[in-house]
Amino acid sequence: MTSTTTFASPDITVLDRSPENATAALYRAAIGPINSGYYVPVFVRFEAVGRAGPSWNWAASLYTLNWMIFRHLWAAAGVYVTLVLGLFLLVFGMGRLLLHGSEAVDLVLMVVCCGLSYVLPGVFGNAIFHAKSRQKMAAALSATPTLADACKRLNQQASSRQRFLRLASANLALAAIAALAYVAWPTATMRPVSPAAIPVIGNLASPVPAPVVAVQSINIDAVPTAMPTPTPAASLVAGEPASVPAGGKLIVPLAKIVTAAASVTPQNPTTLPVTGQRYFINVGLFAKDRNARNAYAKLRAAGLPAFKQTLKGRTRVRVGPFATQVGADAAAEQIHALQLDAVVFQL
């Protein structure tokens, strides 16, 4: 009886029908117990192709920094934070200085920056995690004698459920701190500034000097005969009868004179009064009306005679007029204390 022994050709590829091959077992140990069912097929597909390509990872896209910290991707987390901060500084720092964009342009740039910060990690997150897992697998195989020992070592280094719970607790604590800070911030820093709390250097000249009347009695006998006698009381206090005693003095109460002087309607602070040579302070020419309104409100709250002018779509804010340069210089010092620019000029 003759028996024939058949040997398999070394060129024939035999399908591995074991429950899990060695590469998949190493990947599962390196990934850990959380979401290993998602990552193992993706990494095995990368191995079959011979390279890691782009794919989509929702966790890496929506929770980028937390996902990198949870998966021990420290180098990738540092690069991500640096790139995001650099991108925002480049766009909203130098970009604003060079482009002078409007609020619509700023909104578009914000959407683009946020989109890139979410899309790029989602596309390349699996590739980054695959490269880190291969490094850990190579280190474990070189440090242990058997495959089982290598898997055990990788399991000890992998992300665990306890690590996930600690990271979630840290995020909740940070969110609570941010909420408390947001609630307490307006009461601590957004209170209106009282004009009395702002230091004033020197004496400011009033833009519209009001006459100060300190006359309590007028001697009619001292008036020359060539001059017409003023109408009693009508020229001083309207609607009040006046009496001339026998001594020839017209008695007018001082309180009524002050009340009549105070009843004069002041000029509109937003208009520019021009009477002769006056000193003004140029605070700034603003492209955004919101910034001009903020500067104007801050000046008015400090008791300064500020006014606004519209020039070709921009708003100019000035303070004045002042009768002397000394008063204008003192007001400029007060404006500098408000963290605003102040340039004194004569008009």
GROMACS .gro file of C-alpha atoms in nm:
model
  347
    1MET     CA    1   0.000   0.000   0.000
    2THR     CA    2   0.148   0.324  -0.104
    3SER     CA    3   0.080   0.650   0.082
    4THR     CA    4   0.128   0.988  -0.079
    5THR     CA    5   0.231   1.287   0.131
    6THR     CA    6   0.128   1.627  -0.003
    7PHE     CA    7   0.318   1.939   0.105
    8ALA     CA    8   0.177   2.287   0.070
    9SER     CA    9   0.367   2.518  -0.156
   10PRO     CA   10   0.544   2.797   0.033
   11ASP     CA   11   0.404   3.052  -0.215
   12ILE     CA   12   0.041   2.977  -0.125
   13THR     CA   13  -0.117   3.219   0.127
   14VAL     CA   14  -0.322   3.037   0.390
   15LEU     CA   15  -0.612   3.231   0.549
   16ASP     CA   16  -0.573   3.272   0.923
   17ARG     CA   17  -0.897   3.129   1.067
   18SER     CA   18  -0.798   3.166   1.431
   19PRO     CA   19  -1.032   3.368   1.653
   20GLU     CA   20  -0.788   3.659   1.648
   21ASN     CA   21  -0.444   3.683   1.493
   22ALA     CA   22  -0.143   3.817   1.681
   23THR     CA   23  -0.153   4.166   1.528
   24ALA     CA   24  -0.518   4.218   1.616
   25ALA     CA   25  -0.456   4.091   1.970
   26LEU     CA   26  -0.171   4.336   2.015
   27TYR     CA   27  -0.383   4.622   1.882
   28ARG     CA   28  -0.670   4.532   2.115
   29ALA     CA   29  -0.435   4.528   2.414
   30ALA     CA   30  -0.277   4.861   2.316
   31ILE     CA   31  -0.615   5.031   2.263
   32GLY     CA   32  -0.772   4.923   2.590
   33PRO     CA   33  -1.129   4.827   2.679
   34ILE     CA   34  -1.300   5.146   2.554
   35ASN     CA   35  -1.399   5.149   2.183
   36SER     CA   36  -1.161   4.870   2.090
   37GLY     CA   37  -1.434   4.724   1.868
   38TYR     CA   38  -1.414   5.039   1.654
   39TYR     CA   39  -1.037   5.085   1.643
   40VAL     CA   40  -0.920   4.725   1.584
   41PRO     CA   41  -1.087   4.685   1.238
   42VAL     CA   42  -0.962   5.028   1.132
   43PHE     CA   43  -0.604   4.951   1.239
   44VAL     CA   44  -0.612   4.605   1.078
   45ARG     CA   45  -0.725   4.771   0.755
   46PHE     CA   46  -0.433   5.012   0.781
   47GLU     CA   47  -0.200   4.711   0.821
   48ALA     CA   48  -0.346   4.543   0.513
   49VAL     CA   49  -0.293   4.855   0.301
   50GLY     CA   50   0.050   4.917   0.445
   51ARG     CA   51  -0.013   5.274   0.556
   52ALA     CA   52  -0.253   5.481   0.765
   53GLY     CA   53  -0.482   5.697   0.555
   54PRO     CA   54  -0.749   5.955   0.630
   55SER     CA   55  -1.068   5.839   0.802
   56TRP     CA   56  -1.325   5.993   1.033
   57ASN     CA   57  -1.320   5.982   1.412
   58TRP     CA   58  -1.605   6.161   1.592
   59ALA     CA   59  -1.435   6.154   1.932
   60ALA     CA   60  -1.118   6.311   1.792
   61SER     CA   61  -1.324   6.580   1.617
   62LEU     CA   62  -1.565   6.684   1.893
   63TYR     CA   63  -1.347   6.624   2.202
   64THR     CA   64  -1.004   6.673   2.049
   65LEU     CA   65  -0.795   6.773   2.349
   66ASN     CA   66  -0.976   6.539   2.589
   67TRP     CA   67  -0.946   6.254   2.340
   68MET     CA   68  -0.571   6.309   2.301
   69ILE     CA   69  -0.518   6.325   2.677
   70PHE     CA   70  -0.723   6.009   2.730
   71ARG     CA   71  -0.524   5.818   2.463
   72HIS     CA   72  -0.184   5.940   2.598
   73LEU     CA   73  -0.115   6.138   2.281
   74TRP     CA   74   0.081   6.408   2.462
   75ALA     CA   75   0.295   6.520   2.170
   76ALA     CA   76  -0.009   6.548   1.943
   77ALA     CA   77  -0.196   6.747   2.212
   78GLY     CA   78   0.092   6.994   2.241
   79VAL     CA   79   0.110   7.040   1.865
   80TYR     CA   80  -0.268   7.085   1.844
   81VAL     CA   81  -0.282   7.355   2.113
   82THR     CA   82   0.014   7.538   1.958
   83LEU     CA   83  -0.138   7.531   1.609
   84VAL     CA   84  -0.484   7.646   1.725
   85LEU     CA   85  -0.347   7.934   1.932
   86GLY     CA   86  -0.111   8.034   1.652
   87LEU     CA   87  -0.391   8.026   1.396
   88PHE     CA   88  -0.621   8.245   1.606
   89LEU     CA   89  -0.344   8.492   1.686
   90LEU     CA   90  -0.243   8.511   1.321
   91VAL     CA   91  -0.597   8.564   1.194
   92PHE     CA   92  -0.734   8.795   1.464
   93GLY     CA   93  -0.406   8.970   1.544
   94MET     CA   94  -0.208   9.043   1.228
   95GLY     CA   95  -0.512   8.978   1.007
   96ARG     CA   96  -0.709   9.262   1.164
   97LEU     CA   97  -0.417   9.502   1.137
   98LEU     CA   98  -0.361   9.422   0.770
   99LEU     CA   99  -0.718   9.369   0.646
  100HIS     CA  100  -0.917   9.609   0.869
  101GLY     CA  101  -1.214   9.374   0.832
  102SER     CA  102  -1.568   9.439   0.941
  103GLU     CA  103  -1.769   9.234   1.187
  104ALA     CA  104  -1.892   9.010   0.903
  105VAL     CA  105  -1.533   8.932   0.799
  106ASP     CA  106  -1.442   8.855   1.161
  107LEU     CA  107  -1.736   8.617   1.184
  108VAL     CA  108  -1.633   8.434   0.866
  109LEU     CA  109  -1.274   8.400   0.990
  110MET     CA  110  -1.401   8.268   1.323
  111VAL     CA  111  -1.612   8.002   1.150
  112VAL     CA  112  -1.317   7.896   0.930
  113CYS     CA  113  -1.079   7.866   1.226
  114CYS     CA  114  -1.329   7.667   1.433
  115GLY     CA  115  -1.403   7.441   1.136
  116LEU     CA  116  -1.035   7.361   1.084
  117SER     CA  117  -0.985   7.293   1.454
  118TYR     CA  118  -1.265   7.031   1.440
  119VAL     CA  119  -1.223   6.884   1.091
  120LEU     CA  120  -0.848   6.816   1.088
  121PRO     CA  121  -0.842   6.610   1.411
  122GLY     CA  122  -1.146   6.412   1.293
  123VAL     CA  123  -0.980   6.323   0.961
  124PHE     CA  124  -0.631   6.234   1.091
  125GLY     CA  125  -0.711   6.121   1.447
  126ASN     CA  126  -0.712   5.748   1.363
  127ALA     CA  127  -0.380   5.776   1.180
  128ILE     CA  128  -0.219   5.951   1.480
  129PHE     CA  129  -0.353   5.693   1.725
  130HIS     CA  130  -0.246   5.407   1.495
  131ALA     CA  131   0.112   5.535   1.482
  132LYS     CA  132   0.124   5.568   1.862
  133SER     CA  133  -0.017   5.215   1.909
  134ARG     CA  134   0.247   5.067   1.677
  135GLN     CA  135   0.521   5.233   1.879
  136LYS     CA  136   0.383   5.088   2.201
  137MET     CA  137   0.348   4.743   2.042
  138ALA     CA  138   0.708   4.744   1.917
  139ALA     CA  139   0.836   4.849   2.262
  140ALA     CA  140   0.631   4.576   2.436
  141LEU     CA  141   0.748   4.300   2.199
  142SER     CA  142   1.111   4.398   2.245
  143ALA     CA  143   1.079   4.404   2.625
  144THR     CA  144   0.890   4.072   2.675
  145PRO     CA  145   0.971   3.715   2.565
  146THR     CA  146   0.621   3.603   2.460
  147LEU     CA  147   0.314   3.740   2.288
  148ALA     CA  148   0.104   3.693   2.602
  149ASP     CA  149   0.348   3.893   2.811
  150ALA     CA  150   0.349   4.168   2.549
  151CYS     CA  151  -0.032   4.186   2.555
  152LYS     CA  152  -0.030   4.196   2.933
  153ARG     CA  153   0.218   4.483   2.930
  154LEU     CA  154   0.011   4.672   2.675
  155ASN     CA  155  -0.307   4.624   2.879
  156GLN     CA  156  -0.136   4.785   3.177
  157GLN     CA  157  -0.037   5.088   2.967
  158ALA     CA  158  -0.370   5.127   2.784
  159SER     CA  159  -0.641   5.378   2.872
  160SER     CA  160  -0.880   5.234   3.130
  161ARG     CA  161  -1.234   5.313   3.238
  162GLN     CA  162  -1.102   5.466   3.560
  163ARG     CA  163  -0.896   5.711   3.355
  164PHE     CA  164  -1.207   5.801   3.154
  165LEU     CA  165  -1.404   5.872   3.474
  166ARG     CA  166  -1.124   6.087   3.617
  167LEU     CA  167  -1.105   6.289   3.296
  168ALA     CA  168  -1.483   6.337   3.290
  169SER     CA  169  -1.478   6.455   3.652
  170ALA     CA  170  -1.202   6.706   3.574
  171ASN     CA  171  -1.409   6.844   3.285
  172LEU     CA  172  -1.715   6.883   3.508
  173ALA     CA  173  -1.509   7.065   3.770
  174LEU     CA  174  -1.366   7.304   3.511
  175ALA     CA  175  -1.715   7.370   3.372
  176ALA     CA  176  -1.845   7.449   3.722
  177ILE     CA  177  -1.555   7.689   3.786
  178ALA     CA  178  -1.615   7.862   3.452
  179ALA     CA  179  -1.987   7.898   3.528
  180LEU     CA  180  -1.918   8.049   3.870
  181ALA     CA  181  -1.664   8.289   3.723
  182TYR     CA  182  -1.911   8.395   3.453
  183VAL     CA  183  -2.180   8.463   3.713
  184ALA     CA  184  -1.948   8.656   3.943
  185TRP     CA  185  -1.761   8.848   3.671
  186PRO     CA  186  -2.021   9.120   3.588
  187THR     CA  187  -2.073   9.220   3.952
  188ALA     CA  188  -1.699   9.245   4.009
  189THR     CA  189  -1.577   9.423   3.697
  190MET     CA  190  -1.867   9.563   3.493
  191ARG     CA  191  -1.987   9.827   3.736
  192PRO     CA  192  -1.999  10.179   3.586
  193VAL     CA  193  -1.706  10.401   3.673
  194SER     CA  194  -1.797  10.697   3.888
  195PRO     CA  195  -1.653  11.028   3.770
  196ALA     CA  196  -1.546  11.099   4.127
  197ALA     CA  197  -1.322  10.790   4.124
  198ILE     CA  198  -1.118  10.919   3.827
  199PRO     CA  199  -0.823  11.138   3.924
  200VAL     CA  200  -0.842  11.490   3.781
  201ILE     CA  201  -0.517  11.677   3.728
  202GLY     CA  202  -0.546  12.055   3.717
  203ASN     CA  203  -0.853  12.269   3.672
  204LEU     CA  204  -1.061  12.217   3.358
  205ALA     CA  205  -1.197  12.521   3.181
  206SER     CA  206  -1.567  12.504   3.110
  207PRO     CA  207  -1.647  12.481   2.736
  208VAL     CA  208  -1.943  12.717   2.776
  209PRO     CA  209  -1.860  12.953   3.063
  210ALA     CA  210  -2.171  13.038   3.260
  211PRO     CA  211  -2.192  13.386   3.410
  212VAL     CA  212  -2.179  13.394   3.787
  213VAL     CA  213  -2.398  13.674   3.922
  214ALA     CA  214  -2.317  13.778   4.276
  215VAL     CA  215  -2.512  14.106   4.286
  216GLN     CA  216  -2.757  14.138   4.572
  217SER     CA  217  -2.842  14.510   4.539
  218ILE     CA  218  -2.811  14.780   4.272
  219ASN     CA  219  -2.775  15.144   4.365
  220ILE     CA  220  -2.985  15.341   4.121
  221ASP     CA  221  -2.847  15.679   4.239
  222ALA     CA  222  -2.497  15.575   4.127
  223VAL     CA  223  -2.608  15.526   3.764
  224PRO     CA  224  -2.521  15.821   3.535
  225THR     CA  225  -2.818  16.026   3.419
  226ALA     CA  226  -2.724  15.969   3.054
  227MET     CA  227  -2.786  15.599   3.081
  228PRO     CA  228  -3.145  15.467   3.061
  229THR     CA  229  -3.282  15.327   3.379
  230PRO     CA  230  -3.319  14.948   3.349
  231THR     CA  231  -3.664  14.801   3.375
  232PRO     CA  232  -3.700  14.682   3.732
  233ALA     CA  233  -3.678  14.308   3.779
  234ALA     CA  234  -3.778  14.234   3.418
  235SER     CA  235  -3.417  14.240   3.300
  236LEU     CA  236  -3.295  14.026   3.587
  237VAL     CA  237  -3.561  13.780   3.692
  238ALA     CA  238  -3.850  13.719   3.454
  239GLY     CA  239  -4.200  13.713   3.600
  240GLU     CA  240  -4.098  13.856   3.941
  241PRO     CA  241  -4.219  14.205   4.046
  242ALA     CA  242  -3.957  14.438   4.186
  243SER     CA  243  -3.988  14.718   4.435
  244VAL     CA  244  -3.761  15.018   4.476
  245PRO     CA  245  -3.737  15.130   4.838
  246ALA     CA  246  -3.696  15.488   4.940
  247GLY     CA  247  -3.319  15.453   4.962
  248GLY     CA  248  -3.293  15.412   4.585
  249LYS     CA  249  -3.174  15.048   4.586
  250LEU     CA  250  -3.329  14.772   4.379
  251ILE     CA  251  -3.336  14.459   4.596
  252VAL     CA  252  -3.319  14.129   4.407
  253PRO     CA  253  -3.282  13.801   4.599
  254LEU     CA  254  -2.956  13.623   4.510
  255ALA     CA  255  -3.121  13.278   4.498
  256LYS     CA  256  -3.361  13.394   4.224
  257ILE     CA  257  -3.077  13.535   4.014
  258VAL     CA  258  -2.888  13.203   4.034
  259THR     CA  259  -3.205  13.014   3.942
  260ALA     CA  260  -3.259  13.234   3.638
  261ALA     CA  261  -2.898  13.182   3.525
  262ALA     CA  262  -2.929  12.806   3.569
  263SER     CA  263  -3.245  12.795   3.356
  264VAL     CA  264  -3.046  12.876   3.039
  265THR     CA  265  -3.053  12.569   2.812
  266PRO     CA  266  -2.695  12.436   2.755
  267GLN     CA  267  -2.571  12.351   2.409
  268ASN     CA  268  -2.598  12.000   2.267
  269PRO     CA  269  -2.277  11.814   2.367
  270THR     CA  270  -2.268  11.639   2.031
  271THR     CA  271  -2.245  11.965   1.835
  272LEU     CA  272  -1.928  12.161   1.782
  273PRO     CA  273  -1.942  12.515   1.924
  274VAL     CA  274  -1.699  12.745   1.743
  275THR     CA  275  -1.649  13.096   1.876
  276GLY     CA  276  -1.302  13.239   1.817
  277GLN     CA  277  -0.982  13.049   1.894
  278ARG     CA  278  -1.044  12.746   2.114
  279TYR     CA  279  -0.847  12.439   2.220
  280PHE     CA  280  -0.976  12.090   2.144
  281ILE     CA  281  -0.861  11.734   2.218
  282ASN     CA  282  -0.870  11.470   1.946
  283VAL     CA  283  -0.948  11.131   2.105
  284GLY     CA  284  -0.967  10.915   1.791
  285LEU     CA  285  -1.124  10.838   1.453
  286PHE     CA  286  -1.312  10.505   1.481
  287ALA     CA  287  -1.408  10.274   1.195
  288LYS     CA  288  -1.659  10.090   1.417
  289ASP     CA  289  -1.940  10.297   1.563
  290ARG     CA  290  -1.953  10.069   1.867
  291ASN     CA  291  -1.599  10.166   1.969
  292ALA     CA  292  -1.679  10.533   1.918
  293ARG     CA  293  -1.988  10.506   2.137
  294ASN     CA  294  -1.788  10.332   2.411
  295ALA     CA  295  -1.521  10.605   2.410
  296TYR     CA  296  -1.784  10.881   2.404
  297ALA     CA  297  -1.976  10.725   2.694
  298LYS     CA  298  -1.658  10.689   2.898
  299LEU     CA  299  -1.567  11.054   2.843
  300ARG     CA  300  -1.915  11.179   2.928
  301ALA     CA  301  -1.921  10.965   3.242
  302ALA     CA  302  -1.597  11.135   3.349
  303GLY     CA  303  -1.764  11.475   3.313
  304LEU     CA  304  -1.572  11.580   3.001
  305PRO     CA  305  -1.739  11.784   2.720
  306ALA     CA  306  -1.710  11.518   2.449
  307PHE     CA  307  -1.880  11.529   2.110
  308LYS     CA  308  -1.892  11.309   1.797
  309GLN     CA  309  -1.859  11.382   1.425
  310THR     CA  310  -1.927  11.151   1.127
  311LEU     CA  311  -1.666  11.163   0.850
  312LYS     CA  312  -1.704  10.931   0.545
  313GLY     CA  313  -1.844  10.637   0.737
  314ARG     CA  314  -1.617  10.684   1.039
  315THR     CA  315  -1.684  10.850   1.372
  316ARG     CA  316  -1.450  11.106   1.524
  317VAL     CA  317  -1.458  11.171   1.898
  318ARG     CA  318  -1.326  11.499   2.038
  319VAL     CA  319  -1.337  11.689   2.367
  320GLY     CA  320  -1.373  12.064   2.403
  321PRO     CA  321  -1.366  12.350   2.343
  322PHE     CA  322  -1.136  12.493   2.614
  323ALA     CA  323  -1.054  12.860   2.659
  324THR     CA  324  -0.689  12.800   2.755
  325GLN     CA  325  -0.427  12.541   2.673
  326VAL     CA  326  -0.375  12.479   3.044
  327GLY     CA  327  -0.731  12.354   3.075
  328ALA     CA  328  -0.696  12.142   2.761
  329ASP     CA  329  -0.371  11.985   2.887
  330ALA     CA  330  -0.535  11.903   3.220
  331ALA     CA  331  -0.825  11.738   3.039
  332ALA     CA  332  -0.580  11.540   2.825
  333GLU     CA  333  -0.420  11.401   3.140
  334GLN     CA  334  -0.764  11.293   3.261
  335ILE     CA  335  -0.835  11.127   2.925
  336HIS     CA  336  -0.504  10.937   2.943
  337ALA     CA  337  -0.615  10.808   3.284
  338LEU     CA  338  -0.918  10.658   3.104
  339GLN     CA  339  -0.683  10.458   2.876
  340LEU     CA  340  -0.770  10.672   2.571
  341ASP     CA  341  -0.558  10.878   2.331
  342ALA     CA  342  -0.556  11.256   2.366
  343VAL     CA  343  -0.399  11.507   2.125
  344VAL     CA  344  -0.445  11.878   2.205
  345PHE     CA  345  -0.477  12.118   1.911
  346GLN     CA  346  -0.601  12.474   1.850
  347LEU     CA  347  -0.883  12.552   1.612
   0.00000   0.00000   0.00000
